[in-house]
Amino acid sequence: MCWGTQHGWKDAVKLAKDPDPTGRNRLRSAVDDAWRAAFVGQRNATRRPSNKISYPKKIAGIDSGIADLVDWLAQDLAARKYDAAQRVDRVPGQGVELSAQEMGVQQTRRSAAASSNESDSAAVNTSFLPLVSRPSPEDSSRGPDPSADEPTVIQVEKLGDALAGQVLKDVERAYPGPVPSAVKVALADHFWCDLLAQLAYVVDSGIKVFDQVPDRVAQLILKSRKDAGRLPLEELVVKTAVKSVWKYIHGLAIFGWIIPARTFLPVVRTLAVLICKAPERHRAVVQHCLDPMAGELTSETKQRLIKVLREWLPQTERGLEPAIASAFG
């Protein structure tokens, strides 16, 4: 079973868990090239940049943010001195090699831009690129919080595995009869990223009653799907999935749930961004997940994101220096 639960995040986790940064550095260079090409064009690098904010430009900005999150996960893993035996296998000096199936995740993301009415003939095709990152000297002092027992990337991996495992099983058990193909397709239509984004929003908003969280999240998902014109899902499916995810998170809490749930927010937000097939088309993911993670992004990436998705990133914009922010005014 998958039904959209394994989209995107597995290749990011694989890169973050690799102790050799070769792959991340090499691929980040390609992402930077894609950003430049989206603005000045692949064929004529001397011509003036276009001011039109097309979807290829938004994708390039989002991919910069994703790359930074992968880099942050790798730094967090290294800082916690996690058992190397838990990391991915690799060939020394060659970094992570992604499978064709994993690379296909990025092809799916790029196809969304290709089908857009806002096409950009100058944008470079980066469908072959996995997620990447590079260390940033200016952000090296930030550092991850070493207080948690497990590295963030391991927690992200476990939550993603829970979606593909226990949560899907709960949906199957709750559904009256075999789950129709239409439901499986609809679940792959921005459902899991929206679930995580709305969950992060509700928890962060300070809801006080534990039992109210799943219902509130389910209501937001149903409304957002209708407003965005996404494939419809039955309320039973939505509520079952939300309750199963919330049960998983609640099971991590020993002494109450508010503090553990808030501590777990970076995990939820990171997975939401990584699992979303097109964050540049999904406001909830950018606004409730990527924007609150601005502290883990480089200054360059923040500027890129503000350039292409300013209205969705109020926290990121406030975090920029006034001189930098005014440049986009």
PDB file of N, CA and C in Angstrom, residues 187-260:
ATOM      1  N   LEU A 187      -6.687  10.046  -1.858  1.00  0.00           N
ATOM      2  CA  LEU A 187      -5.738  10.146  -0.753  1.00  0.00           C
ATOM      3  C   LEU A 187      -4.375  10.620  -1.238  1.00  0.00           C
ATOM      4  N   ALA A 188      -4.047  10.306  -2.483  1.00  0.00           N
ATOM      5  CA  ALA A 188      -2.769  10.748  -3.052  1.00  0.00           C
ATOM      6  C   ALA A 188      -2.839  12.179  -3.560  1.00  0.00           C
ATOM      7  N   ASP A 189      -4.023  12.789  -3.508  1.00  0.00           N
ATOM      8  CA  ASP A 189      -4.219  14.158  -3.979  1.00  0.00           C
ATOM      9  C   ASP A 189      -4.122  15.138  -2.811  1.00  0.00           C
ATOM     10  N   HIS A 190      -2.897  15.372  -2.347  1.00  0.00           N
ATOM     11  CA  HIS A 190      -2.615  16.360  -1.297  1.00  0.00           C
ATOM     12  C   HIS A 190      -3.332  16.071   0.027  1.00  0.00           C
ATOM     13  N   PHE A 191      -3.686  14.810   0.277  1.00  0.00           N
ATOM     14  CA  PHE A 191      -4.369  14.544   1.545  1.00  0.00           C
ATOM     15  C   PHE A 191      -3.395  14.479   2.717  1.00  0.00           C
ATOM     16  N   TRP A 192      -2.319  13.715   2.586  1.00  0.00           N
ATOM     17  CA  TRP A 192      -1.428  13.498   3.727  1.00  0.00           C
ATOM     18  C   TRP A 192      -0.686  14.777   4.118  1.00  0.00           C
ATOM     19  N   CYS A 193      -0.268  15.536   3.143  1.00  0.00           N
ATOM     20  CA  CYS A 193       0.400  16.800   3.475  1.00  0.00           C
ATOM     21  C   CYS A 193      -0.578  17.777   4.108  1.00  0.00           C
ATOM     22  N   ASP A 194      -1.831  17.753   3.651  1.00  0.00           N
ATOM     23  CA  ASP A 194      -2.827  18.638   4.249  1.00  0.00           C
ATOM     24  C   ASP A 194      -3.161  18.206   5.673  1.00  0.00           C
ATOM     25  N   LEU A 195      -3.231  16.900   5.889  1.00  0.00           N
ATOM     26  CA  LEU A 195      -3.469  16.388   7.242  1.00  0.00           C
ATOM     27  C   LEU A 195      -2.387  16.888   8.199  1.00  0.00           C
ATOM     28  N   LEU A 196      -1.144  16.749   7.787  1.00  0.00           N
ATOM     29  CA  LEU A 196      -0.030  17.166   8.646  1.00  0.00           C
ATOM     30  C   LEU A 196      -0.017  18.682   8.837  1.00  0.00           C
ATOM     31  N   ALA A 197      -0.309  19.416   7.772  1.00  0.00           N
ATOM     32  CA  ALA A 197      -0.304  20.881   7.860  1.00  0.00           C
ATOM     33  C   ALA A 197      -1.418  21.377   8.777  1.00  0.00           C
ATOM     34  N   GLN A 198      -2.611  20.835   8.628  1.00  0.00           N
ATOM     35  CA  GLN A 198      -3.728  21.264   9.482  1.00  0.00           C
ATOM     36  C   GLN A 198      -3.519  20.825  10.926  1.00  0.00           C
ATOM     37  N   LEU A 199      -2.910  19.670  11.118  1.00  0.00           N
ATOM     38  CA  LEU A 199      -2.595  19.212  12.475  1.00  0.00           C
ATOM     39  C   LEU A 199      -1.598  20.160  13.137  1.00  0.00           C
ATOM     40  N   ALA A 200      -0.571  20.554  12.393  1.00  0.00           N
ATOM     41  CA  ALA A 200       0.410  21.496  12.932  1.00  0.00           C
ATOM     42  C   ALA A 200      -0.256  22.814  13.291  1.00  0.00           C
ATOM     43  N   TYR A 201      -1.170  23.265  12.441  1.00  0.00           N
ATOM     44  CA  TYR A 201      -1.865  24.530  12.693  1.00  0.00           C
ATOM     45  C   TYR A 201      -2.716  24.451  13.959  1.00  0.00           C
ATOM     46  N   VAL A 202      -3.468  23.371  14.115  1.00  0.00           N
ATOM     47  CA  VAL A 202      -4.360  23.238  15.276  1.00  0.00           C
ATOM     48  C   VAL A 202      -3.557  23.135  16.571  1.00  0.00           C
ATOM     49  N   VAL A 203      -2.522  22.317  16.576  1.00  0.00           N
ATOM     50  CA  VAL A 203      -1.699  22.177  17.779  1.00  0.00           C
ATOM     51  C   VAL A 203      -1.016  23.493  18.120  1.00  0.00           C
ATOM     52  N   ASP A 204      -0.495  24.167  17.105  1.00  0.00           N
ATOM     53  CA  ASP A 204       0.212  25.427  17.336  1.00  0.00           C
ATOM     54  C   ASP A 204      -0.727  26.536  17.793  1.00  0.00           C
ATOM     55  N   SER A 205      -2.002  26.434  17.441  1.00  0.00           N
ATOM     56  CA  SER A 205      -2.965  27.469  17.827  1.00  0.00           C
ATOM     57  C   SER A 205      -3.342  27.376  19.297  1.00  0.00           C
ATOM     58  N   GLY A 206      -2.948  26.287  19.968  1.00  0.00           N
ATOM     59  CA  GLY A 206      -3.136  26.191  21.409  1.00  0.00           C
ATOM     60  C   GLY A 206      -4.457  25.592  21.844  1.00  0.00           C
ATOM     61  N   ILE A 207      -5.034  24.694  21.060  1.00  0.00           N
ATOM     62  CA  ILE A 207      -6.269  24.031  21.469  1.00  0.00           C
ATOM     63  C   ILE A 207      -6.031  23.285  22.777  1.00  0.00           C
ATOM     64  N   LYS A 208      -6.967  23.400  23.710  1.00  0.00           N
ATOM     65  CA  LYS A 208      -6.734  22.925  25.069  1.00  0.00           C
ATOM     66  C   LYS A 208      -7.234  21.508  25.328  1.00  0.00           C
ATOM     67  N   VAL A 209      -8.217  21.060  24.588  1.00  0.00           N
ATOM     68  CA  VAL A 209      -8.836  19.772  24.876  1.00  0.00           C
ATOM     69  C   VAL A 209      -8.318  18.721  23.892  1.00  0.00           C
ATOM     70  N   PHE A 210      -7.701  17.693  24.438  1.00  0.00           N
ATOM     71  CA  PHE A 210      -7.079  16.658  23.618  1.00  0.00           C
ATOM     72  C   PHE A 210      -8.062  16.046  22.633  1.00  0.00           C
ATOM     73  N   ASP A 211      -9.255  15.695  23.097  1.00  0.00           N
ATOM     74  CA  ASP A 211     -10.215  14.986  22.260  1.00  0.00           C
ATOM     75  C   ASP A 211     -10.758  15.842  21.120  1.00  0.00           C
ATOM     76  N   GLN A 212     -10.575  17.157  21.187  1.00  0.00           N
ATOM     77  CA  GLN A 212     -11.103  18.030  20.144  1.00  0.00           C
ATOM     78  C   GLN A 212     -10.169  18.141  18.934  1.00  0.00           C
ATOM     79  N   VAL A 213      -8.914  17.753  19.107  1.00  0.00           N
ATOM     80  CA  VAL A 213      -7.933  17.939  18.041  1.00  0.00           C
ATOM     81  C   VAL A 213      -8.310  17.187  16.760  1.00  0.00           C
ATOM     82  N   PRO A 214      -8.584  15.886  16.797  1.00  0.00           N
ATOM     83  CA  PRO A 214      -8.882  15.176  15.544  1.00  0.00           C
ATOM     84  C   PRO A 214     -10.084  15.736  14.801  1.00  0.00           C
ATOM     85  N   ASP A 215     -11.164  16.047  15.514  1.00  0.00           N
ATOM     86  CA  ASP A 215     -12.356  16.572  14.844  1.00  0.00           C
ATOM     87  C   ASP A 215     -12.086  17.921  14.200  1.00  0.00           C
ATOM     88  N   ARG A 216     -11.346  18.768  14.906  1.00  0.00           N
ATOM     89  CA  ARG A 216     -11.034  20.088  14.353  1.00  0.00           C
ATOM     90  C   ARG A 216     -10.166  19.959  13.106  1.00  0.00           C
ATOM     91  N   VAL A 217      -9.179  19.086  13.151  1.00  0.00           N
ATOM     92  CA  VAL A 217      -8.306  18.874  11.991  1.00  0.00           C
ATOM     93  C   VAL A 217      -9.102  18.319  10.814  1.00  0.00           C
ATOM     94  N   ALA A 218      -9.975  17.357  11.088  1.00  0.00           N
ATOM     95  CA  ALA A 218     -10.794  16.764  10.023  1.00  0.00           C
ATOM     96  C   ALA A 218     -11.683  17.818   9.363  1.00  0.00           C
ATOM     97  N   GLN A 219     -12.260  18.701  10.165  1.00  0.00           N
ATOM     98  CA  GLN A 219     -13.102  19.763   9.622  1.00  0.00           C
ATOM     99  C   GLN A 219     -12.305  20.670   8.677  1.00  0.00           C
ATOM    100  N   LEU A 220     -11.107  21.016   9.096  1.00  0.00           N
ATOM    101  CA  LEU A 220     -10.265  21.887   8.274  1.00  0.00           C
ATOM    102  C   LEU A 220      -9.875  21.209   6.962  1.00  0.00           C
ATOM    103  N   ILE A 221      -9.578  19.911   7.032  1.00  0.00           N
ATOM    104  CA  ILE A 221      -9.203  19.175   5.817  1.00  0.00           C
ATOM    105  C   ILE A 221     -10.368  19.132   4.836  1.00  0.00           C
ATOM    106  N   LEU A 222     -11.551  18.784   5.326  1.00  0.00           N
ATOM    107  CA  LEU A 222     -12.726  18.688   4.455  1.00  0.00           C
ATOM    108  C   LEU A 222     -13.020  20.035   3.798  1.00  0.00           C
ATOM    109  N   LYS A 223     -12.891  21.095   4.565  1.00  0.00           N
ATOM    110  CA  LYS A 223     -13.151  22.432   4.021  1.00  0.00           C
ATOM    111  C   LYS A 223     -12.081  22.822   3.001  1.00  0.00           C
ATOM    112  N   SER A 224     -10.831  22.560   3.313  1.00  0.00           N
ATOM    113  CA  SER A 224      -9.759  22.954   2.406  1.00  0.00           C
ATOM    114  C   SER A 224      -9.830  22.185   1.093  1.00  0.00           C
ATOM    115  N   ARG A 225     -10.217  20.908   1.145  1.00  0.00           N
ATOM    116  CA  ARG A 225     -10.333  20.114  -0.076  1.00  0.00           C
ATOM    117  C   ARG A 225     -11.448  20.661  -0.965  1.00  0.00           C
ATOM    118  N   LYS A 226     -12.529  21.044  -0.333  1.00  0.00           N
ATOM    119  CA  LYS A 226     -13.654  21.604  -1.097  1.00  0.00           C
ATOM    120  C   LYS A 226     -13.276  22.945  -1.712  1.00  0.00           C
ATOM    121  N   ASP A 227     -12.633  23.789  -0.921  1.00  0.00           N
ATOM    122  CA  ASP A 227     -12.254  25.118  -1.410  1.00  0.00           C
ATOM    123  C   ASP A 227     -11.241  25.048  -2.540  1.00  0.00           C
ATOM    124  N   ALA A 228     -10.330  24.067  -2.454  1.00  0.00           N
ATOM    125  CA  ALA A 228      -9.270  23.954  -3.454  1.00  0.00           C
ATOM    126  C   ALA A 228      -9.682  23.118  -4.663  1.00  0.00           C
ATOM    127  N   GLY A 229     -10.876  22.517  -4.616  1.00  0.00           N
ATOM    128  CA  GLY A 229     -11.331  21.691  -5.726  1.00  0.00           C
ATOM    129  C   GLY A 229     -10.578  20.387  -5.853  1.00  0.00           C
ATOM    130  N   ARG A 230     -10.090  19.860  -4.735  1.00  0.00           N
ATOM    131  CA  ARG A 230      -9.367  18.592  -4.778  1.00  0.00           C
ATOM    132  C   ARG A 230     -10.357  17.425  -4.830  1.00  0.00           C
ATOM    133  N   LEU A 231      -9.848  16.255  -5.139  1.00  0.00           N
ATOM    134  CA  LEU A 231     -10.702  15.073  -5.234  1.00  0.00           C
ATOM    135  C   LEU A 231     -11.403  14.839  -3.901  1.00  0.00           C
ATOM    136  N   PRO A 232     -12.705  14.589  -3.919  1.00  0.00           N
ATOM    137  CA  PRO A 232     -13.461  14.462  -2.661  1.00  0.00           C
ATOM    138  C   PRO A 232     -13.118  13.187  -1.899  1.00  0.00           C
ATOM    139  N   LEU A 233     -13.232  13.274  -0.586  1.00  0.00           N
ATOM    140  CA  LEU A 233     -13.035  12.128   0.300  1.00  0.00           C
ATOM    141  C   LEU A 233     -14.177  12.074   1.307  1.00  0.00           C
ATOM    142  N   GLU A 234     -14.595  10.872   1.621  1.00  0.00           N
ATOM    143  CA  GLU A 234     -15.660  10.706   2.608  1.00  0.00           C
ATOM    144  C   GLU A 234     -15.174  11.121   3.994  1.00  0.00           C
ATOM    145  N   GLU A 235     -16.072  11.638   4.776  1.00  0.00           N
ATOM    146  CA  GLU A 235     -15.732  12.083   6.131  1.00  0.00           C
ATOM    147  C   GLU A 235     -15.180  10.937   6.965  1.00  0.00           C
ATOM    148  N   LEU A 236     -15.682   9.736   6.754  1.00  0.00           N
ATOM    149  CA  LEU A 236     -15.204   8.567   7.492  1.00  0.00           C
ATOM    150  C   LEU A 236     -13.710   8.349   7.254  1.00  0.00           C
ATOM    151  N   VAL A 237     -13.275   8.460   6.019  1.00  0.00           N
ATOM    152  CA  VAL A 237     -11.876   8.237   5.679  1.00  0.00           C
ATOM    153  C   VAL A 237     -11.002   9.311   6.319  1.00  0.00           C
ATOM    154  N   VAL A 238     -11.426  10.558   6.190  1.00  0.00           N
ATOM    155  CA  VAL A 238     -10.651  11.672   6.736  1.00  0.00           C
ATOM    156  C   VAL A 238     -10.522  11.552   8.251  1.00  0.00           C
ATOM    157  N   LYS A 239     -11.631  11.326   8.927  1.00  0.00           N
ATOM    158  CA  LYS A 239     -11.603  11.249  10.393  1.00  0.00           C
ATOM    159  C   LYS A 239     -10.797  10.057  10.885  1.00  0.00           C
ATOM    160  N   THR A 240     -10.909   8.942  10.201  1.00  0.00           N
ATOM    161  CA  THR A 240     -10.157   7.753  10.617  1.00  0.00           C
ATOM    162  C   THR A 240      -8.656   7.998  10.495  1.00  0.00           C
ATOM    163  N   ALA A 241      -8.238   8.577   9.395  1.00  0.00           N
ATOM    164  CA  ALA A 241      -6.810   8.847   9.193  1.00  0.00           C
ATOM    165  C   ALA A 241      -6.294   9.846  10.223  1.00  0.00           C
ATOM    166  N   VAL A 242      -7.044  10.896  10.459  1.00  0.00           N
ATOM    167  CA  VAL A 242      -6.616  11.921  11.419  1.00  0.00           C
ATOM    168  C   VAL A 242      -6.499  11.326  12.817  1.00  0.00           C
ATOM    169  N   LYS A 243      -7.501  10.569  13.228  1.00  0.00           N
ATOM    170  CA  LYS A 243      -7.468   9.966  14.563  1.00  0.00           C
ATOM    171  C   LYS A 243      -6.309   8.992  14.710  1.00  0.00           C
ATOM    172  N   SER A 244      -5.988   8.273  13.652  1.00  0.00           N
ATOM    173  CA  SER A 244      -4.891   7.319  13.708  1.00  0.00           C
ATOM    174  C   SER A 244      -3.557   8.043  13.858  1.00  0.00           C
ATOM    175  N   VAL A 245      -3.361   9.141  13.110  1.00  0.00           N
ATOM    176  CA  VAL A 245      -2.128   9.921  13.230  1.00  0.00           C
ATOM    177  C   VAL A 245      -2.027  10.549  14.605  1.00  0.00           C
ATOM    178  N   TRP A 246      -3.138  11.094  15.081  1.00  0.00           N
ATOM    179  CA  TRP A 246      -3.131  11.732  16.402  1.00  0.00           C
ATOM    180  C   TRP A 246      -2.866  10.710  17.506  1.00  0.00           C
ATOM    181  N   LYS A 247      -3.373   9.514  17.333  1.00  0.00           N
ATOM    182  CA  LYS A 247      -3.116   8.452  18.305  1.00  0.00           C
ATOM    183  C   LYS A 247      -1.627   8.119  18.334  1.00  0.00           C
ATOM    184  N   TYR A 248      -0.993   8.115  17.169  1.00  0.00           N
ATOM    185  CA  TYR A 248       0.444   7.844  17.096  1.00  0.00           C
ATOM    186  C   TYR A 248       1.220   8.915  17.852  1.00  0.00           C
ATOM    187  N   ILE A 249       0.884  10.179  17.610  1.00  0.00           N
ATOM    188  CA  ILE A 249       1.587  11.271  18.274  1.00  0.00           C
ATOM    189  C   ILE A 249       1.317  11.266  19.767  1.00  0.00           C
ATOM    190  N   HIS A 250       0.078  11.029  20.138  1.00  0.00           N
ATOM    191  CA  HIS A 250      -0.278  10.994  21.561  1.00  0.00           C
ATOM    192  C   HIS A 250       0.451   9.855  22.260  1.00  0.00           C
ATOM    193  N   GLY A 251       0.692   8.776  21.546  1.00  0.00           N
ATOM    194  CA  GLY A 251       1.387   7.644  22.149  1.00  0.00           C
ATOM    195  C   GLY A 251       2.826   7.949  22.498  1.00  0.00           C
ATOM    196  N   LEU A 252       3.380   9.028  21.938  1.00  0.00           N
ATOM    197  CA  LEU A 252       4.749   9.424  22.258  1.00  0.00           C
ATOM    198  C   LEU A 252       4.825  10.212  23.557  1.00  0.00           C
ATOM    199  N   ALA A 253       3.666  10.687  24.025  1.00  0.00           N
ATOM    200  CA  ALA A 253       3.639  11.523  25.218  1.00  0.00           C
ATOM    201  C   ALA A 253       3.512  10.669  26.467  1.00  0.00           C
ATOM    202  N   ILE A 254       4.340  10.976  27.454  1.00  0.00           N
ATOM    203  CA  ILE A 254       4.303  10.259  28.725  1.00  0.00           C
ATOM    204  C   ILE A 254       3.720  11.147  29.815  1.00  0.00           C
ATOM    205  N   PHE A 255       4.162  12.391  29.858  1.00  0.00           N
ATOM    206  CA  PHE A 255       3.699  13.319  30.881  1.00  0.00           C
ATOM    207  C   PHE A 255       2.864  14.412  30.224  1.00  0.00           C
ATOM    208  N   GLY A 256       1.618  14.097  29.922  1.00  0.00           N
ATOM    209  CA  GLY A 256       0.758  15.074  29.273  1.00  0.00           C
ATOM    210  C   GLY A 256       0.983  15.082  27.778  1.00  0.00           C
ATOM    211  N   TRP A 257       0.218  15.954  27.054  1.00  0.00           N
ATOM    212  CA  TRP A 257       0.313  15.917  25.604  1.00  0.00           C
ATOM    213  C   TRP A 257       0.645  17.254  24.972  1.00  0.00           C
ATOM    214  N   ILE A 258       0.356  18.375  25.608  1.00  0.00           N
ATOM    215  CA  ILE A 258       0.585  19.669  24.974  1.00  0.00           C
ATOM    216  C   ILE A 258       2.063  19.875  24.669  1.00  0.00           C
ATOM    217  N   ILE A 259       2.928  19.709  25.675  1.00  0.00           N
ATOM    218  CA  ILE A 259       4.359  19.940  25.466  1.00  0.00           C
ATOM    219  C   ILE A 259       4.947  18.936  24.476  1.00  0.00           C
ATOM    220  N   PRO A 260       4.683  17.626  24.624  1.00  0.00           N
ATOM    221  CA  PRO A 260       5.214  16.685  23.624  1.00  0.00           C
ATOM    222  C   PRO A 260       4.720  16.979  22.212  1.00  0.00           C
TER     223      PRO A 260
END
